[in-house]
PDB file of C-alpha atoms in Angstrom:
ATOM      1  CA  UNK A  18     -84.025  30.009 129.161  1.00 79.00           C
ATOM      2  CA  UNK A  19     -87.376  31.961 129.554  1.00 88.00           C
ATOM      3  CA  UNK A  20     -87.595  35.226 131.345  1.00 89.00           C
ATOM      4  CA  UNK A  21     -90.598  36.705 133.417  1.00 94.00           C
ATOM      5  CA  UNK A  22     -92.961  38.492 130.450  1.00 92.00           C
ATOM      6  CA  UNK A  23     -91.752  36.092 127.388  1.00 93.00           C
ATOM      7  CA  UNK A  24     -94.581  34.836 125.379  1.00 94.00           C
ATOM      8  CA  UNK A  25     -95.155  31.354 124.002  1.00 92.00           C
ATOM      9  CA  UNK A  26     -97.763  31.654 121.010  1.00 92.00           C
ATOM     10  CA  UNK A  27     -98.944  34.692 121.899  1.00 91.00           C
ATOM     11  CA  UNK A  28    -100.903  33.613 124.436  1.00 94.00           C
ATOM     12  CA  UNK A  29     -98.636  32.264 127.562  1.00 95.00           C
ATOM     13  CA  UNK A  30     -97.297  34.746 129.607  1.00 96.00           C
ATOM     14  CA  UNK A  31     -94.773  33.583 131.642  1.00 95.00           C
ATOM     15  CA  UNK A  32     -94.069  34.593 135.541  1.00 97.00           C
ATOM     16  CA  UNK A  33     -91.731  33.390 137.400  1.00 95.00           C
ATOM     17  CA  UNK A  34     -89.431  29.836 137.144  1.00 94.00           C
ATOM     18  CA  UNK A  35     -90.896  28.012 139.752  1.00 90.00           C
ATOM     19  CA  UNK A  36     -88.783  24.507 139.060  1.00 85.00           C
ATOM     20  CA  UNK A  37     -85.903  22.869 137.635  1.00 82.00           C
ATOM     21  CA  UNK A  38     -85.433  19.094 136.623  1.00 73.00           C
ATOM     22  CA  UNK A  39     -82.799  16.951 134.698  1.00 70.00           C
ATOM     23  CA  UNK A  40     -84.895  17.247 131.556  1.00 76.00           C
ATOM     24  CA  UNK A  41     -85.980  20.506 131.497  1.00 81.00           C
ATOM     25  CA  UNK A  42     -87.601  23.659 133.185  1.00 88.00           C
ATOM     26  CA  UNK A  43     -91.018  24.815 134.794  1.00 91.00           C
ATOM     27  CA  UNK A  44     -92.098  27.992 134.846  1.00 94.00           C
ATOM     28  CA  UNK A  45     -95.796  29.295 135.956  1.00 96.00           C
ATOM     29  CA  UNK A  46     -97.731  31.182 132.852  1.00 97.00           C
ATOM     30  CA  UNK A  47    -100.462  32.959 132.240  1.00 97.00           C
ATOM     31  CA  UNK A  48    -102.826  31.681 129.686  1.00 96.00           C
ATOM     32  CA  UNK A  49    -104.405  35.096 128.303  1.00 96.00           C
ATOM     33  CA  UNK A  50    -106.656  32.800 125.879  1.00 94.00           C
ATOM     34  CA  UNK A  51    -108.573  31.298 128.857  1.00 95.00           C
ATOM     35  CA  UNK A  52    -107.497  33.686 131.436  1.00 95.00           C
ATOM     36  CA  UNK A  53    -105.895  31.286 133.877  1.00 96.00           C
ATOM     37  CA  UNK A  54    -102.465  29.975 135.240  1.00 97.00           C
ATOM     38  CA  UNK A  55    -100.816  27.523 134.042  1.00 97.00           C
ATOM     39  CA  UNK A  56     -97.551  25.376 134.656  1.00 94.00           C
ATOM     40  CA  UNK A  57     -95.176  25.011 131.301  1.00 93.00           C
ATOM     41  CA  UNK A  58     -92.544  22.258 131.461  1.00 90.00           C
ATOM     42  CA  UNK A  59     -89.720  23.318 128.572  1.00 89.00           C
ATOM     43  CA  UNK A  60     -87.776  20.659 127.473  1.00 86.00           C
ATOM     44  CA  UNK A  61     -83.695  21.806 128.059  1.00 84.00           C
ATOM     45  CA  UNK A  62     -81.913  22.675 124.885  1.00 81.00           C
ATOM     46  CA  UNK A  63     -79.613  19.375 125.221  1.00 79.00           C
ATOM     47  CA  UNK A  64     -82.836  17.338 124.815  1.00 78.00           C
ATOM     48  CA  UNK A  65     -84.436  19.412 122.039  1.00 79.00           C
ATOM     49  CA  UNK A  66     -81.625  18.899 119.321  1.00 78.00           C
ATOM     50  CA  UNK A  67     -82.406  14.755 119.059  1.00 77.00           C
ATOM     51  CA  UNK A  68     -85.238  14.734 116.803  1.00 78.00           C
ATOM     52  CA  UNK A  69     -85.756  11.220 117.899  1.00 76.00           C
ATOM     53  CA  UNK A  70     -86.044  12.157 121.843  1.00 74.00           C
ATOM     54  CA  UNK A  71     -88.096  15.080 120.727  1.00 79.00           C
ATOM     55  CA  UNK A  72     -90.420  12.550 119.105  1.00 78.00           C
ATOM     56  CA  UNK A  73     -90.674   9.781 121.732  1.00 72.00           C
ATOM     57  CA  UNK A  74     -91.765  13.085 124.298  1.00 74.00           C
ATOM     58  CA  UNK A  75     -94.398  14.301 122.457  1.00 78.00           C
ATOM     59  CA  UNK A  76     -95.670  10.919 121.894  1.00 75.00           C
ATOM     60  CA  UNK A  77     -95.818   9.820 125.727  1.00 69.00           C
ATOM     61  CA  UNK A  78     -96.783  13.178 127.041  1.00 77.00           C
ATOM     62  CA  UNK A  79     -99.593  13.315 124.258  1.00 79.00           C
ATOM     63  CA  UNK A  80    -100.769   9.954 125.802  1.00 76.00           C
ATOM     64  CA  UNK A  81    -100.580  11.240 129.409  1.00 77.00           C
ATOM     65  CA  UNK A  82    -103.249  14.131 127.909  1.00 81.00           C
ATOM     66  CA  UNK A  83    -105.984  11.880 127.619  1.00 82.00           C
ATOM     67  CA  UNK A  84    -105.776  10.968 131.569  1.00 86.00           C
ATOM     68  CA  UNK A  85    -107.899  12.657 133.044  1.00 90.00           C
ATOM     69  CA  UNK A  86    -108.748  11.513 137.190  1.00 94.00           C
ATOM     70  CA  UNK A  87    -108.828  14.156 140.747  1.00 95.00           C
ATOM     71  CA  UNK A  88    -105.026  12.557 141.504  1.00 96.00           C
ATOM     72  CA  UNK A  89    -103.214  13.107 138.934  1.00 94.00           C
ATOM     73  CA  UNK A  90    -101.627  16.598 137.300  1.00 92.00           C
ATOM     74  CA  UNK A  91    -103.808  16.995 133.840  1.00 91.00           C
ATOM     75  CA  UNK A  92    -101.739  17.944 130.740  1.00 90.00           C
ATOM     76  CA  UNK A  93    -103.363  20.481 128.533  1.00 91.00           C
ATOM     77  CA  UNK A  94    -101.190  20.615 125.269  1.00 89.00           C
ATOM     78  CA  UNK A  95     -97.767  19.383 124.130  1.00 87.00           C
ATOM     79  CA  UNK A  96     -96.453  22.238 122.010  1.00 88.00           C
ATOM     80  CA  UNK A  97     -93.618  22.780 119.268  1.00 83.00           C
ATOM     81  CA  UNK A  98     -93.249  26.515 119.414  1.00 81.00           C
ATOM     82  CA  UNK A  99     -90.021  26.834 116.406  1.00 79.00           C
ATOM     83  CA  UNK A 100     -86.997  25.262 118.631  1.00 82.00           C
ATOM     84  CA  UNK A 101     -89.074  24.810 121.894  1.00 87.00           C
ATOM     85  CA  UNK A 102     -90.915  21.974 122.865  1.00 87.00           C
ATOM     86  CA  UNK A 103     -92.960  22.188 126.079  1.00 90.00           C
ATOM     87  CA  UNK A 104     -95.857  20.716 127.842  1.00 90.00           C
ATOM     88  CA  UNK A 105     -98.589  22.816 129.294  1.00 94.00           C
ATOM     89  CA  UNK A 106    -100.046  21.382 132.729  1.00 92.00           C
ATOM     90  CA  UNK A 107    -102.300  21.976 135.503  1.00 93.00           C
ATOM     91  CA  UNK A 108    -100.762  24.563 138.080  1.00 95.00           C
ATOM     92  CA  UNK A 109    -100.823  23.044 141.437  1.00 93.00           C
ATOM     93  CA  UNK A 110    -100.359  25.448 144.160  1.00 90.00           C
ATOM     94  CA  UNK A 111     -98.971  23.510 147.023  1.00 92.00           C
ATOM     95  CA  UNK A 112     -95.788  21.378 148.369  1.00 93.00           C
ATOM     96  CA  UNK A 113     -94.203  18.227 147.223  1.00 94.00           C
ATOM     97  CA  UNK A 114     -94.328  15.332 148.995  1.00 96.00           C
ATOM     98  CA  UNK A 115     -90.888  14.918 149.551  1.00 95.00           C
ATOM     99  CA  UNK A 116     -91.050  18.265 151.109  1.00 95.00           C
ATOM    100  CA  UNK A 117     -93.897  17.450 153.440  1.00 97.00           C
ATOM    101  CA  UNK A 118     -91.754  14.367 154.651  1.00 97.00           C
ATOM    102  CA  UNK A 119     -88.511  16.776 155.523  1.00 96.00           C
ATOM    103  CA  UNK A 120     -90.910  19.049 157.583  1.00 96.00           C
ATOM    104  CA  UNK A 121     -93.078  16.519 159.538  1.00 95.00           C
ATOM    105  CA  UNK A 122     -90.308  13.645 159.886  1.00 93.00           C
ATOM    106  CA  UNK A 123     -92.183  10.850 158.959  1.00 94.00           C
ATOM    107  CA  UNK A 124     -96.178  10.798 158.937  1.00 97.00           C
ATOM    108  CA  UNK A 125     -98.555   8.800 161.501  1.00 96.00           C
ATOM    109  CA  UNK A 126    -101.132   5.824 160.109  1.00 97.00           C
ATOM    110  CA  UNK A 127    -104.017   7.702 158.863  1.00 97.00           C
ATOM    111  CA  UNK A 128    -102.141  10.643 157.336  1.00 97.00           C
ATOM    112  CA  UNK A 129     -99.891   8.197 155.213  1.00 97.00           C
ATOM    113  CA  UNK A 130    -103.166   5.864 154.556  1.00 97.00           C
ATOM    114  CA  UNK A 131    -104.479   8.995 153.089  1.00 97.00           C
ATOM    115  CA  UNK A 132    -101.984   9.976 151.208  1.00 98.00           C
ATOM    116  CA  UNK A 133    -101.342   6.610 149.338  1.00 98.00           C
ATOM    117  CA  UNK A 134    -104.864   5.938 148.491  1.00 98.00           C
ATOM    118  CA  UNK A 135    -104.920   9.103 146.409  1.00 98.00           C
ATOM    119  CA  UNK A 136    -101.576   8.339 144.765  1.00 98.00           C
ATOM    120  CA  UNK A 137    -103.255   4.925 144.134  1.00 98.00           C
ATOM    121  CA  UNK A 138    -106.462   5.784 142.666  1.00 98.00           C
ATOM    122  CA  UNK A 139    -104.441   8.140 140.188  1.00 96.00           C
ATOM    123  CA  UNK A 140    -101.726   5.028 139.354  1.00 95.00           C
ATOM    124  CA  UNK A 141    -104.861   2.752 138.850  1.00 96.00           C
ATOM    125  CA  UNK A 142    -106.250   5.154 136.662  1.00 93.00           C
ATOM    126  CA  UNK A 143    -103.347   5.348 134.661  1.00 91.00           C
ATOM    127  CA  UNK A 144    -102.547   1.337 134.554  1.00 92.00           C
ATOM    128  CA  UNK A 145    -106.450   1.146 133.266  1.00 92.00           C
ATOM    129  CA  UNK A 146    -105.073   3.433 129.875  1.00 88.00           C
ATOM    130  CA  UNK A 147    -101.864   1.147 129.801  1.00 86.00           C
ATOM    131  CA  UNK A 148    -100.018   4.305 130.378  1.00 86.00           C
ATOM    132  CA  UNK A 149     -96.855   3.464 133.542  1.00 88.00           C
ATOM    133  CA  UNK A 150     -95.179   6.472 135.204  1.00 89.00           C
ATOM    134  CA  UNK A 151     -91.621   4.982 135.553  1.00 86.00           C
ATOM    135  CA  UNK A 152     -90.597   7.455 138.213  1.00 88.00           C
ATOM    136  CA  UNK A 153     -93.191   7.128 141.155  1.00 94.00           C
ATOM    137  CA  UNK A 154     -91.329   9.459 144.015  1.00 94.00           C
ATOM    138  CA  UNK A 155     -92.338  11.900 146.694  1.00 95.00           C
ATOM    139  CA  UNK A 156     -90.882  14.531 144.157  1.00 91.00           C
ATOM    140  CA  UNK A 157     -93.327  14.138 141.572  1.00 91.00           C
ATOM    141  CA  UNK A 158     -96.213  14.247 144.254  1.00 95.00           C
ATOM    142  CA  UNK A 159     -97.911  17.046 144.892  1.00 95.00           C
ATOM    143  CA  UNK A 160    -100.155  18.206 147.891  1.00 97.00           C
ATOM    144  CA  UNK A 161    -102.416  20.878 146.963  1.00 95.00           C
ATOM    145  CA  UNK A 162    -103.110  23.612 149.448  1.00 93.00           C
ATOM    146  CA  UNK A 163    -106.861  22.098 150.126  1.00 92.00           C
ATOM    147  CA  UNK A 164    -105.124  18.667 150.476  1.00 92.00           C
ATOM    148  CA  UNK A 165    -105.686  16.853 147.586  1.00 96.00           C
ATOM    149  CA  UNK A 166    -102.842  14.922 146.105  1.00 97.00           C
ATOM    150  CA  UNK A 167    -102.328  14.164 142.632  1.00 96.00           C
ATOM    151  CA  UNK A 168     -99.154  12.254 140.572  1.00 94.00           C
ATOM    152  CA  UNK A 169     -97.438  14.893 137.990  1.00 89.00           C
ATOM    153  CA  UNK A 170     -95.395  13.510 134.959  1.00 82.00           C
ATOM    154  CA  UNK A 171     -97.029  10.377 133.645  1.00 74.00           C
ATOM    155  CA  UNK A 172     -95.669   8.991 130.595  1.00 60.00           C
ATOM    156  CA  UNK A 173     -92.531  11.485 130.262  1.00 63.00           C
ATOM    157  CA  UNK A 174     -89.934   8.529 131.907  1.00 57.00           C
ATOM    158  CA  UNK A 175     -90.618   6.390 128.917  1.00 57.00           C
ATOM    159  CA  UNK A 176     -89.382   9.045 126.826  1.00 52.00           C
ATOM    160  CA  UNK A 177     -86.464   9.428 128.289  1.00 52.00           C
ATOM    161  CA  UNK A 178     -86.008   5.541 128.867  1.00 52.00           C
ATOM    162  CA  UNK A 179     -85.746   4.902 125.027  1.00 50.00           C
ATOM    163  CA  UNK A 180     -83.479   7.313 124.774  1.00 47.00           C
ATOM    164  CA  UNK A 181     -80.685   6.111 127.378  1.00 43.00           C
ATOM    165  CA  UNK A 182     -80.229   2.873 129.455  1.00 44.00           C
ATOM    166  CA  UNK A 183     -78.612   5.415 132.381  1.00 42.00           C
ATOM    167  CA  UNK A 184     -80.747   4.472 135.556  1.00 37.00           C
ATOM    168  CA  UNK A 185     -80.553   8.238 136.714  1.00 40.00           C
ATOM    169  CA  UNK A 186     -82.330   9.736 133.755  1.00 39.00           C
ATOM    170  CA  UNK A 187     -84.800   6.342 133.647  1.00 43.00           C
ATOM    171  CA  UNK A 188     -85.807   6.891 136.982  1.00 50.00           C
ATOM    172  CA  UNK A 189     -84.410   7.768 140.484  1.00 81.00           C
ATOM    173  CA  UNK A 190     -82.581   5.535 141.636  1.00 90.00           C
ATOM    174  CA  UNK A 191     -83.836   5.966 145.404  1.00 93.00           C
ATOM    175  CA  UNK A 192     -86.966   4.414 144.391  1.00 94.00           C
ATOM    176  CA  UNK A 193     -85.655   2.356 141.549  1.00 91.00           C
ATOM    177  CA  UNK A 194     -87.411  -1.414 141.090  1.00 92.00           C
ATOM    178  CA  UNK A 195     -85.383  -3.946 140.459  1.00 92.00           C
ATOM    179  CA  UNK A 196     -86.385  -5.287 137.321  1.00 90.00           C
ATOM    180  CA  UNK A 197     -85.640  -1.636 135.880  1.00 87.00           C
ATOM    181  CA  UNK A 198     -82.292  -1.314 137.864  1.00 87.00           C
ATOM    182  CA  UNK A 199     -81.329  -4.130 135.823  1.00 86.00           C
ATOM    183  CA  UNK A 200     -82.412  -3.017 132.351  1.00 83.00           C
ATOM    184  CA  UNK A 201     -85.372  -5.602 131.989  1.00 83.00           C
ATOM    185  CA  UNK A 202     -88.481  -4.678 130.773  1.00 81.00           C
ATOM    186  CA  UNK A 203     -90.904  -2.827 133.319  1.00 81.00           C
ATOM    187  CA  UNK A 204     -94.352  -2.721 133.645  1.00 88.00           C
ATOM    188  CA  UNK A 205     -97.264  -1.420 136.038  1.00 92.00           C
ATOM    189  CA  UNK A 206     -95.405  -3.544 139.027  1.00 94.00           C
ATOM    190  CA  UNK A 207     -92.435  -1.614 138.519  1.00 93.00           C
ATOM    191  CA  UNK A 208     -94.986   1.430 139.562  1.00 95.00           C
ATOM    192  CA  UNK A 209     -96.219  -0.321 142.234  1.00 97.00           C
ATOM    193  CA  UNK A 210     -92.800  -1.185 143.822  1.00 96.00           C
ATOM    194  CA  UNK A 211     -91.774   2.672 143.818  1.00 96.00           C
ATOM    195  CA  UNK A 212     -94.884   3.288 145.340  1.00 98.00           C
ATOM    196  CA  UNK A 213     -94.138   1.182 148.169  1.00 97.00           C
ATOM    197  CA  UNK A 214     -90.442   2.507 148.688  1.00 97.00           C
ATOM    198  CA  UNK A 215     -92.473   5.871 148.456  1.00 98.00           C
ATOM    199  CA  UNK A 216     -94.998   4.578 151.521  1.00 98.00           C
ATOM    200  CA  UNK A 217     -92.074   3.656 153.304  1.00 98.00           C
ATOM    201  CA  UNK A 218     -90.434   6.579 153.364  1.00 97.00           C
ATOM    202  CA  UNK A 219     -93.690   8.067 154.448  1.00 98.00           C
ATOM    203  CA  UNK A 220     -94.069   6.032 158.078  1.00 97.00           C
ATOM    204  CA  UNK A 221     -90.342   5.538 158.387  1.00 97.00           C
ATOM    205  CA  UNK A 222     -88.951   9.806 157.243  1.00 96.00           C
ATOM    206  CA  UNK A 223     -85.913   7.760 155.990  1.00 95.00           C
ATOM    207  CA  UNK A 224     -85.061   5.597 152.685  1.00 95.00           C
ATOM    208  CA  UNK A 225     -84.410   1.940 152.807  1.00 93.00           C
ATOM    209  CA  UNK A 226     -81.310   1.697 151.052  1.00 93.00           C
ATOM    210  CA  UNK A 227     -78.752   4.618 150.607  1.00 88.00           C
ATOM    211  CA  UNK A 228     -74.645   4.718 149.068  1.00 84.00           C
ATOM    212  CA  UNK A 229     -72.111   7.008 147.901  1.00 84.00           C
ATOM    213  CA  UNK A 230     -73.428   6.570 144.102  1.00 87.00           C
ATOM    214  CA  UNK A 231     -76.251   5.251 141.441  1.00 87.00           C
ATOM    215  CA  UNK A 232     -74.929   2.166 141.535  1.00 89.00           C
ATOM    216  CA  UNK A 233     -74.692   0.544 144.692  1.00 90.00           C
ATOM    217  CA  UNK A 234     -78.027   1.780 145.717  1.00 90.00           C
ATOM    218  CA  UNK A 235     -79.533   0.636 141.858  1.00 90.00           C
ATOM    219  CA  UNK A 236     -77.286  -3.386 143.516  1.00 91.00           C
ATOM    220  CA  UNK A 237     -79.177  -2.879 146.947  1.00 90.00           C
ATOM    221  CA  UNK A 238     -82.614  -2.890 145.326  1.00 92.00           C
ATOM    222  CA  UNK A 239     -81.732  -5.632 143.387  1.00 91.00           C
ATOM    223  CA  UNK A 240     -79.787  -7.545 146.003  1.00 91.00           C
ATOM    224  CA  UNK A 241     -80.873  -6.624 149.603  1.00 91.00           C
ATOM    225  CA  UNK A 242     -83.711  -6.945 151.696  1.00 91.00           C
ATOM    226  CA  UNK A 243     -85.366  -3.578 153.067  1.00 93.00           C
ATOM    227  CA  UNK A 244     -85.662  -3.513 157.285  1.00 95.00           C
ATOM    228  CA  UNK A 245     -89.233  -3.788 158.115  1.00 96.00           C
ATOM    229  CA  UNK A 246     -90.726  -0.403 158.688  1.00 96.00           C
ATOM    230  CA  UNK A 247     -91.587  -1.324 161.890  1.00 96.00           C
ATOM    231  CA  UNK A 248     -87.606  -1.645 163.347  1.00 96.00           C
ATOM    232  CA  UNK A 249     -87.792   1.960 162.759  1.00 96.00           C
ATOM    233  CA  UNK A 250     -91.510   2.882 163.666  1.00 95.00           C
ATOM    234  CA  UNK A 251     -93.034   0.990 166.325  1.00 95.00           C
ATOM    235  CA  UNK A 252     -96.255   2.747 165.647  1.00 96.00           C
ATOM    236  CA  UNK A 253     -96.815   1.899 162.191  1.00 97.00           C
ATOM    237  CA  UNK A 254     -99.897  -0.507 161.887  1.00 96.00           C
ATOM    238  CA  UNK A 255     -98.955  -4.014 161.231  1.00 96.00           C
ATOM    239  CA  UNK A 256    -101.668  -4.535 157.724  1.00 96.00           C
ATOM    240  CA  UNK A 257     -99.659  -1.261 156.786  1.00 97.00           C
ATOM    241  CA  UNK A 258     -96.436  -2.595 156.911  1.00 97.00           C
ATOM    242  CA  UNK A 259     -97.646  -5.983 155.460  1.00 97.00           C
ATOM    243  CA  UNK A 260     -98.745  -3.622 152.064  1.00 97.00           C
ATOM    244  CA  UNK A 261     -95.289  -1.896 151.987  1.00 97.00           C
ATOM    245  CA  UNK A 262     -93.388  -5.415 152.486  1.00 97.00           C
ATOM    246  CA  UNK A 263     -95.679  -6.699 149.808  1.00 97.00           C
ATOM    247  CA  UNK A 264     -95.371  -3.912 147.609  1.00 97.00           C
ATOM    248  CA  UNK A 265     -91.451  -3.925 147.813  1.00 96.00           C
ATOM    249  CA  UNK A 266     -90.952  -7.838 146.842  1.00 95.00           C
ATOM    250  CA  UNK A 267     -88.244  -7.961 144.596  1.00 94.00           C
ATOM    251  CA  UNK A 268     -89.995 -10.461 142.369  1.00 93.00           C
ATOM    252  CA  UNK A 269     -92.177  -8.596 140.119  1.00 92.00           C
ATOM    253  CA  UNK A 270     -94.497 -11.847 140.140  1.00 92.00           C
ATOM    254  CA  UNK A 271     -94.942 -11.502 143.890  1.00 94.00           C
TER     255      UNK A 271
END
């Protein structure tokens, strides 16, 4: 692990550990080269020591480096540094999504309009490079303090999707599609259906299918129908609960 004042290259000076994931840790930096902050994801030991994982990361994140759109999180350099392999990113300053649901409750019409239509233009702009996310959740959305929203981690689920059929480290399983729950192939739909799980949790402040593990909510996307948003917020608009139902088919195709 990193500690407040370590250098990367001789140029990253890092601050403070401001997150922690499955795959590995974020810290904020300084970049003394440019002069300005930066985040730096740091890919956990565990991961580091498969050459073949290592490979498959560099590859997708080096593909998520040529996006380049207001909504989503730019990536500035994918680095081997001796045994360390990290990512250097944007720095947002602001709160996840997720977060912003747990202290509003759930969000009215136009504030959950807004929000998706950024997330949208930044998964459009992705699905136009042929590069899918994989792991669309209010976690890896991120409101900036002047409001704007962008999408952070494009690309970096793939990696870890080659690597293990385990539909935690795929993706969450909260927001899972169906056609990825089940270990067939995924594509921009699958994005598109975890957006709309997203959306719903949005209007509604809840999530449409919960358990006691992985599995049996992974079965419930797969096998149960959602309650319409409505049942549980009269006040959502009925074309935005027709996009959420629509979004949420469990038929890729549909």
């Amino acid at each position: 692990m990193l500690k407040v004042g370590d250098f990367l290259q001789d140029r990253y000076e890092i601050l403070e550990k401001i997150g922690s994931g499955g795959m590995s840790d974020v810290y904020k930096a300084k970049c003394h080269k440019l002069n300005r902050l930066v985040a730096i994801k740091v890919l956990k030991k565990e991961f580091c020591t498969d050459a073949g994982f290592v490979s498959n990361f560099k590859m997708e994140a080096q593909a998520a480096a040529g996006l380049s759109h207001p909504n989503i999180v730019n990536v500035y350099d994918v680095v081997d540094d001796g045994d360390i392999h990290y990512i250097v990113m944007e720095l947002i300053e602001g709160i996840t999504l997720k977060n912003y649901i747990a202290t509003k409750g759930c969000l009215d019409n136009k504030e959950a309009i807004g929000i998706a239509i950024q997330i949208a233009q930044g998964m459009m702009a992705a699905h136009e490079r042929h590069i899918i996310h994989r792991d669309i959740k209010p976690q890896n959305i991120i409101i900036s303090m002047d409001g704007k929203v962008k999408v952070a981690d494009f690309g970096i689920a793939k990696a870890i999707s080659m690597q293990t059929k385990n539909s935690d480290a795929i993706g969450s399983v909260h927001y899972i599609p169906p056609e990825q729950a089940s270990g067939n192939i995924s594509d921009a739909r699958s994005d598109i259906y975890s957006f709309g799980i997203t959306l719903y949790e949005m209007v509604t402040g809840i999530l449409p299918f919960d358990g006691n593990d992985a599995e049996s909510v992974a079965i419930a996307h797969m096998e149960q129908e959602l309650t319409p948003p409505s049942r549980l917020n009269s006040n959502i608009a009925p074309g935005l609960e027709k996009i959420i139902l629509k979004c949420t088919r469990k038929n890729p195709d549909e």
